[in-house]
Phi, psi and omega in degrees: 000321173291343183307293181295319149335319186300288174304218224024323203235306164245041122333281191253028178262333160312305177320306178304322186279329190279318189305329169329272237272342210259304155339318185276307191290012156273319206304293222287333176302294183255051122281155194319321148332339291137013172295327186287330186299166189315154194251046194274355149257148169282172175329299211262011172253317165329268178350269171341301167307305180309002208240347183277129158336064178285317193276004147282318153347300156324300188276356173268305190310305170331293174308309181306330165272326134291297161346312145332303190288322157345280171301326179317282192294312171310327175270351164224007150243056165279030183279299192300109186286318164315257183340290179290014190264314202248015169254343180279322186290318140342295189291320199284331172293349180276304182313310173330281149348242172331348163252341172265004152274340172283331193257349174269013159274284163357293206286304169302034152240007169281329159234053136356307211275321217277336173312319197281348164324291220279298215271338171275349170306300229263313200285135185293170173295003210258299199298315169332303191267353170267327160315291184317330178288306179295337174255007202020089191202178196219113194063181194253006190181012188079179175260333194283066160200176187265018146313158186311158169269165172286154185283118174289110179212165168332344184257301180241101186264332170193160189303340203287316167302312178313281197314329170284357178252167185263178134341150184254359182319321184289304198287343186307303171275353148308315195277306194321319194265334158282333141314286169300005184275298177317317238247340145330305188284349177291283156313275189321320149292348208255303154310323180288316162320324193264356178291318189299338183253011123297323166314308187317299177321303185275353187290335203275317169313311171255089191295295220295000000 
């Protein structure tokens, strides 16, 4: 039984560890900072990242690597009761950490129109017109309304073009919220994963 406790544990504790790097390289591709890179994302997922608690991101990857150096000594001294008190104590700041990121995604798809509204505003005409391109749609509310107008690119090529497309608010906010759905849902899995290696943690403190 301790055997499997073991394999168990560092299962998902392997697991555990690939989420460090994967966390770090979103924070670092997509901050704002990094707006010039290659567009090998789309537009409009780019964006949407940059709009995320990315320097908590940082700081969750930090935590996840220590905790990882932990568990090590902790998984072959699971006699030292100390150790696995603070790799439990470690994992329950991470699941925190990944649940109060999960529910502040969560909670911004709850106003989609008016974030995206606050971000397209916010975006040059270039980022403007890769959205556009990417929805095939024209301005952020159409021409019948008192938004800005749309950016002239391969899609709105002239107004006469414009009045035939919709807006891009409605797919803008479609794709964001199946989007931000992955990426909430995620998080949230991510926590379930780490519940599963503190059980494993206290099973291991307590075989009996």
């Amino acid at each position: 039984m301790a055997n499997k406790i073991l394999l168990t544990f560092l299962a998902f504790d392997l697991l555990f560890l690939l989420t460090g790097p994967l966390l770090l390289a979103v924070a670092i591709i997509f901050q704002p900072s990094m707006s010039g890179m290659s567009m090998t994302v789309s537009a409009a997922a780019k964006l949407l990242l940059q709009n995320t608690p990315l320097t908590v991101a940082f700081f969750n990857a930090g935590l996840i690597f220590l905790t990882f150096l932990v568990s090590i000594p902790s998984a072959i001294f699971a006699k030292q009761r100390i150790l696995l008190r603070i790799c439990s104590w470690l994992l329950i700041a991470c699941a925190l950490v990944s649940l109060a990121v999960g529910l502040d995604i969560w909670f911004s798809t709850l106003q989609t129109r008016s974030n995206l509204g606050v971000m397209w505003a916010m975006q040059t005409p270039m980022e403007q017109s890769l959205l556009q391109q990417q929805f095939q749609c024209c301005g952020y509310l159409g021409l019948n309304s008192t938004s800005p107008a749309f950016q002239i690119d391969n899609v709105c090529t002239s107004v006469a073009v414009a009045t035939q497309l919709v807006g891009c608010v409605g797919p803008f906010a479609s794709f964001a919220n199946s989007f931000l759905d992955i990426v909430f849902t995620s998080m949230f899995g991510f926590v379930g994963k780490i519940d599963i290696l503190i059980n494993s943690t206290r099973a291991r403190a307590d075989p009996d």
